[in-house]
CSV table of C-alpha atoms in Angstrom, one decimal:
chain,number,residue,atom,x,y,z
A,1,ASP,CA,6.7,8.4,-4.2
A,2,ALA,CA,4.5,5.6,-6.0
A,3,GLY,CA,5.2,2.2,-4.1
A,4,VAL,CA,5.3,-1.2,-6.0
A,5,THR,CA,2.6,-1.2,-8.9
A,6,GLN,CA,1.3,-4.4,-10.3
A,7,SER,CA,-1.1,-5.0,-13.6
A,8,PRO,CA,-3.5,-6.1,-14.4
A,9,THR,CA,-5.3,-6.2,-10.9
A,10,HIS,CA,-7.7,-9.2,-11.9
A,11,LEU,CA,-7.4,-11.5,-14.9
A,12,ILE,CA,-9.3,-14.5,-15.8
A,13,LYS,CA,-7.9,-17.4,-18.0
A,14,THR,CA,-8.8,-20.9,-19.2
A,15,ARG,CA,-6.5,-23.9,-18.5
A,16,GLY,CA,-3.6,-24.4,-21.1
A,17,GLN,CA,-3.4,-20.8,-21.8
A,18,GLN,CA,-0.5,-18.5,-21.0
A,19,VAL,CA,-0.3,-15.3,-18.9
A,20,THR,CA,2.0,-12.3,-18.5
A,21,LEU,CA,1.9,-10.3,-15.2
A,22,ARG,CA,3.9,-6.9,-14.8
A,23,CYS,CA,5.6,-5.1,-12.1
A,24,SER,CA,7.1,-1.6,-11.4
A,25,PRO,CA,9.4,-1.7,-8.3
A,26,LYS,CA,9.3,1.3,-5.7
A,27,SER,CA,11.4,3.9,-6.8
A,28,GLY,CA,15.3,3.5,-6.0
A,29,HIS,CA,14.6,-0.3,-6.0
A,30,ASP,CA,16.5,-2.7,-8.2
A,31,THR,CA,15.5,-6.2,-6.9
A,32,VAL,CA,12.2,-7.8,-7.6
A,33,SER,CA,10.6,-11.1,-6.4
A,34,TRP,CA,7.5,-12.9,-7.1
A,35,TYR,CA,5.2,-14.7,-4.8
A,36,GLN,CA,2.2,-16.9,-5.2
A,37,GLN,CA,-0.6,-16.5,-2.5
A,38,ALA,CA,-3.1,-19.4,-2.4
A,39,LEU,CA,-6.5,-18.5,-0.6
A,40,GLY,CA,-5.8,-18.8,3.2
A,41,GLN,CA,-2.0,-19.2,3.0
A,42,GLY,CA,0.8,-17.3,3.5
A,43,PRO,CA,3.0,-16.0,0.1
A,44,GLN,CA,5.4,-18.7,-1.4
A,45,PHE,CA,8.3,-17.4,-3.1
A,46,ILE,CA,8.4,-18.1,-6.7
A,47,PHE,CA,11.7,-16.3,-8.0
A,48,GLN,CA,14.0,-13.2,-7.8
A,49,TYR,CA,15.6,-10.9,-10.4
A,50,TYR,CA,18.4,-8.6,-9.9
A,51,GLU,CA,20.6,-7.0,-12.8
A,52,GLU,CA,18.3,-8.5,-15.3
A,53,GLU,CA,19.1,-12.1,-14.0
A,54,GLU,CA,17.1,-14.8,-12.3
A,55,ARG,CA,19.3,-14.9,-9.0
A,56,GLN,CA,17.1,-17.4,-6.7
A,57,ARG,CA,14.2,-19.6,-7.5
A,58,GLY,CA,11.7,-21.4,-5.2
A,59,ASN,CA,10.1,-24.7,-5.6
A,60,PHE,CA,7.9,-23.9,-9.0
A,61,PRO,CA,8.1,-25.7,-12.3
A,62,ASP,CA,9.6,-24.3,-15.4
A,63,ARG,CA,6.2,-23.3,-16.7
A,64,PHE,CA,6.9,-20.2,-14.3
A,65,SER,CA,9.5,-17.7,-16.1
A,66,GLY,CA,10.3,-14.3,-15.6
A,67,HIS,CA,12.0,-11.3,-16.9
A,68,GLN,CA,13.6,-8.2,-15.7
A,69,PHE,CA,14.1,-4.9,-17.8
A,70,PRO,CA,16.9,-2.3,-17.7
A,71,ASN,CA,14.4,0.0,-15.8
A,72,TYR,CA,14.0,-2.6,-13.1
A,73,SER,CA,10.5,-3.4,-14.0
A,74,SER,CA,9.6,-7.2,-14.3
A,75,GLU,CA,7.2,-9.5,-15.7
A,76,LEU,CA,6.2,-13.0,-14.7
A,77,ASN,CA,5.1,-15.5,-17.4
A,78,VAL,CA,3.2,-18.6,-16.6
A,79,ASN,CA,2.8,-21.3,-19.5
A,80,ALA,CA,0.1,-24.1,-19.6
A,81,LEU,CA,-2.0,-22.8,-16.9
A,82,LEU,CA,-3.5,-25.4,-14.5
A,83,LEU,CA,-6.6,-24.8,-12.3
A,84,GLY,CA,-4.2,-24.8,-9.3
A,85,ASP,CA,-2.5,-21.6,-10.6
A,86,SER,CA,-5.3,-19.8,-9.5
A,87,ALA,CA,-3.8,-17.5,-6.8
A,88,LEU,CA,-2.9,-13.9,-5.9
A,89,TYR,CA,0.5,-13.0,-7.5
A,90,LEU,CA,2.6,-10.7,-5.4
A,91,CYS,CA,5.5,-8.4,-6.7
A,92,ALA,CA,8.0,-7.2,-4.1
A,93,SER,CA,11.0,-4.8,-4.6
A,94,SER,CA,13.9,-4.0,-2.4
A,95,PRO,CA,17.0,-2.0,-2.7
A,96,GLY,CA,20.2,-4.0,-3.7
A,97,GLY,CA,20.4,-6.4,-1.0
A,98,GLY,CA,21.4,-6.6,2.5
A,99,TYR,CA,18.9,-6.3,5.2
A,100,GLN,CA,16.6,-3.7,3.7
A,101,PRO,CA,12.7,-4.9,3.8
A,102,GLN,CA,10.8,-5.9,0.6
A,103,HIS,CA,7.9,-3.8,-0.4
A,104,PHE,CA,4.8,-5.4,-1.9
A,105,GLY,CA,2.5,-4.6,-4.4
A,106,ASP,CA,-1.3,-5.3,-4.1
A,107,GLY,CA,-1.2,-8.3,-6.3
A,108,THR,CA,-2.8,-9.7,-9.5
A,109,ARG,CA,-5.8,-11.9,-8.8
A,110,LEU,CA,-5.5,-14.7,-11.4
A,111,SER,CA,-8.6,-17.1,-11.9
A,112,ILE,CA,-8.3,-20.2,-14.1
A,113,LEU,CA,-11.5,-21.7,-15.3
B,1,ASP,CA,16.2,-19.4,6.0
B,2,ALA,CA,15.0,-20.2,9.6
B,3,LYS,CA,11.2,-21.0,10.2
B,4,THR,CA,9.0,-19.4,12.3
B,5,THR,CA,6.1,-20.4,14.5
B,6,GLN,CA,3.3,-18.1,15.2
B,7,PRO,CA,-0.2,-18.5,17.1
B,8,PRO,CA,-2.9,-18.9,14.3
B,9,SER,CA,-5.2,-16.4,16.0
B,10,MET,CA,-5.5,-13.6,18.9
B,11,ASP,CA,-7.9,-11.2,19.8
B,12,CYS,CA,-7.3,-7.8,21.4
B,13,ALA,CA,-9.6,-4.8,22.5
B,14,GLU,CA,-9.5,-1.7,20.7
B,15,GLY,CA,-7.5,0.9,22.5
B,16,ARG,CA,-5.2,-2.0,24.2
B,17,ALA,CA,-2.0,-3.0,23.3
B,18,ALA,CA,-1.7,-6.0,21.1
B,19,ASN,CA,1.4,-8.2,21.7
B,20,LEU,CA,2.0,-10.7,18.9
B,21,PRO,CA,4.7,-13.4,19.7
B,22,CYS,CA,6.9,-15.4,17.2
B,23,ASN,CA,9.4,-18.2,17.8
B,24,HIS,CA,12.3,-18.6,15.7
B,25,SER,CA,14.6,-21.0,17.8
B,26,THR,CA,16.7,-22.0,14.7
B,27,ILE,CA,17.9,-18.3,13.8
B,28,SER,CA,21.2,-17.7,12.6
B,29,GLY,CA,23.5,-14.9,13.4
B,30,ASN,CA,23.2,-13.3,10.1
B,31,GLU,CA,19.3,-13.5,10.0
B,32,TYR,CA,17.1,-10.3,10.6
B,33,VAL,CA,13.5,-10.6,12.0
B,34,TYR,CA,10.9,-8.7,9.8
B,35,TRP,CA,7.2,-8.3,10.4
B,36,TYR,CA,4.5,-7.6,8.0
B,37,ARG,CA,0.9,-7.4,8.0
B,38,GLN,CA,-1.7,-8.3,5.5
B,39,ILE,CA,-5.1,-6.8,5.1
B,40,HIS,CA,-7.7,-8.8,3.3
B,41,SER,CA,-7.1,-8.4,-0.5
B,42,GLN,CA,-4.0,-6.1,-0.3
B,43,GLY,CA,-0.6,-6.8,-0.4
B,44,PRO,CA,1.8,-7.4,2.7
B,45,GLN,CA,2.7,-4.2,4.3
B,46,TYR,CA,6.2,-3.8,6.0
B,47,ILE,CA,5.9,-3.0,9.7
B,48,ILE,CA,9.4,-3.2,11.3
B,49,HIS,CA,12.5,-5.1,11.5
B,50,GLY,CA,15.6,-5.8,13.7
B,51,LEU,CA,18.7,-7.8,14.3
B,52,LYS,CA,19.2,-7.9,18.1
B,53,ASN,CA,18.2,-4.7,19.7
B,54,ASN,CA,14.6,-3.8,20.4
B,55,GLU,CA,13.4,-1.5,17.6
B,56,THR,CA,10.7,1.1,17.6
B,57,ASN,CA,8.8,3.3,14.7
B,58,GLU,CA,5.6,5.1,14.1
B,59,MET,CA,3.8,1.8,13.7
B,60,ALA,CA,5.0,-0.6,16.3
B,61,SER,CA,7.8,-1.9,18.5
B,62,LEU,CA,9.7,-5.0,18.2
B,63,ILE,CA,11.3,-6.7,21.1
B,64,ILE,CA,13.7,-9.5,20.3
B,65,THR,CA,15.0,-11.6,23.2
B,66,GLU,CA,18.8,-11.7,24.1
B,67,ASP,CA,19.3,-15.1,22.8
B,68,ARG,CA,17.4,-14.0,19.7
B,69,LYS,CA,15.1,-17.2,19.7
B,70,SER,CA,11.9,-15.4,19.8
B,71,SER,CA,10.6,-11.8,19.3
B,72,THR,CA,7.2,-9.9,20.1
B,73,LEU,CA,5.6,-7.2,17.9
B,74,ILE,CA,3.8,-4.7,20.1
B,75,LEU,CA,1.0,-2.6,18.6
B,76,PRO,CA,0.7,0.0,21.3
B,77,HIS,CA,-2.8,1.1,21.2
B,78,ALA,CA,-4.7,-1.4,18.7
B,79,THR,CA,-7.5,0.1,16.3
B,80,LEU,CA,-9.9,-1.9,14.3
B,81,ARG,CA,-7.8,-0.9,11.3
B,82,ASP,CA,-5.0,-3.2,12.8
B,83,THR,CA,-7.3,-6.4,12.2
B,84,ALA,CA,-5.1,-8.1,9.7
B,85,VAL,CA,-2.7,-11.5,9.3
B,86,TYR,CA,0.5,-10.6,10.7
B,87,TYR,CA,3.6,-12.6,9.5
B,88,CYS,CA,7.0,-12.9,11.3
B,89,ILE,CA,9.8,-13.7,8.9
B,90,VAL,CA,13.8,-14.4,9.5
B,91,ARG,CA,15.8,-13.4,6.5
B,92,VAL,CA,19.4,-13.8,6.0
B,93,TYR,CA,21.3,-10.7,5.1
B,94,ASN,CA,22.6,-11.1,1.4
B,95,THR,CA,23.9,-9.1,-1.3
B,96,ASN,CA,20.9,-10.3,-3.2
B,97,ALA,CA,18.4,-11.1,-0.4
B,98,GLY,CA,15.0,-11.6,-2.2
B,99,LYS,CA,13.4,-14.6,-0.7
B,100,SER,CA,11.2,-14.3,2.4
B,101,THR,CA,9.9,-17.4,3.6
B,102,PHE,CA,6.4,-16.9,4.9
B,103,GLY,CA,4.4,-19.0,7.4
B,104,ASP,CA,0.5,-19.0,7.9
B,105,GLY,CA,0.9,-15.8,10.1
B,106,THR,CA,-1.3,-14.7,13.1
B,107,THR,CA,-5.0,-13.4,12.4
B,108,LEU,CA,-5.5,-10.6,15.0
B,109,THR,CA,-8.8,-9.3,15.6
B,110,VAL,CA,-9.4,-6.0,17.2
B,111,LYS,CA,-12.6,-5.8,18.9
B,112,PRO,CA,-14.6,-2.8,20.0
């Protein structure tokens, strides 16, 4: 049973560009969340998708947007990249709400030059 | 979501039990306690969770105090591979529960 998979594993972009990161949730999971983790810090919640809609959002600007597809996979888009967007971006999935734990992928390491 | 407080670092001898504390004094009645760990360059790995009863699985045990204001994660026989950052999180039971609020965690170093 495959866990949460993310692609690509590493990405290098320059300031001002845009980027799309992808996530496939664990089998049986329909809720996907995205987190940003700067070096040496804990993950910070960006937003969560359920039934193809954004349900919760953390303290991130509108440059960060997302999408969830009918097969529950998800994309994270970041526009007008800044140096400060360099981080590990983590995707987490869980079954439809309740107390079940989230399961995380190994992330996409995004570097902005 | 309630905030959690963890010591920044701890050491443990290989083969001994590792006891990692977490304070969550503002926890609400509908919030669960979850523990994750993160090994360098990997995503957080789920360990265990609980509401008010002690829990045990193949990885660890979770002890939650009666007033639910603190908890302890116990790794019964720590190995070198248990060296990681451990995060304690409290999260509301919710039909669309997606947000987990991470602090800076505890860096556990298991020494030979």
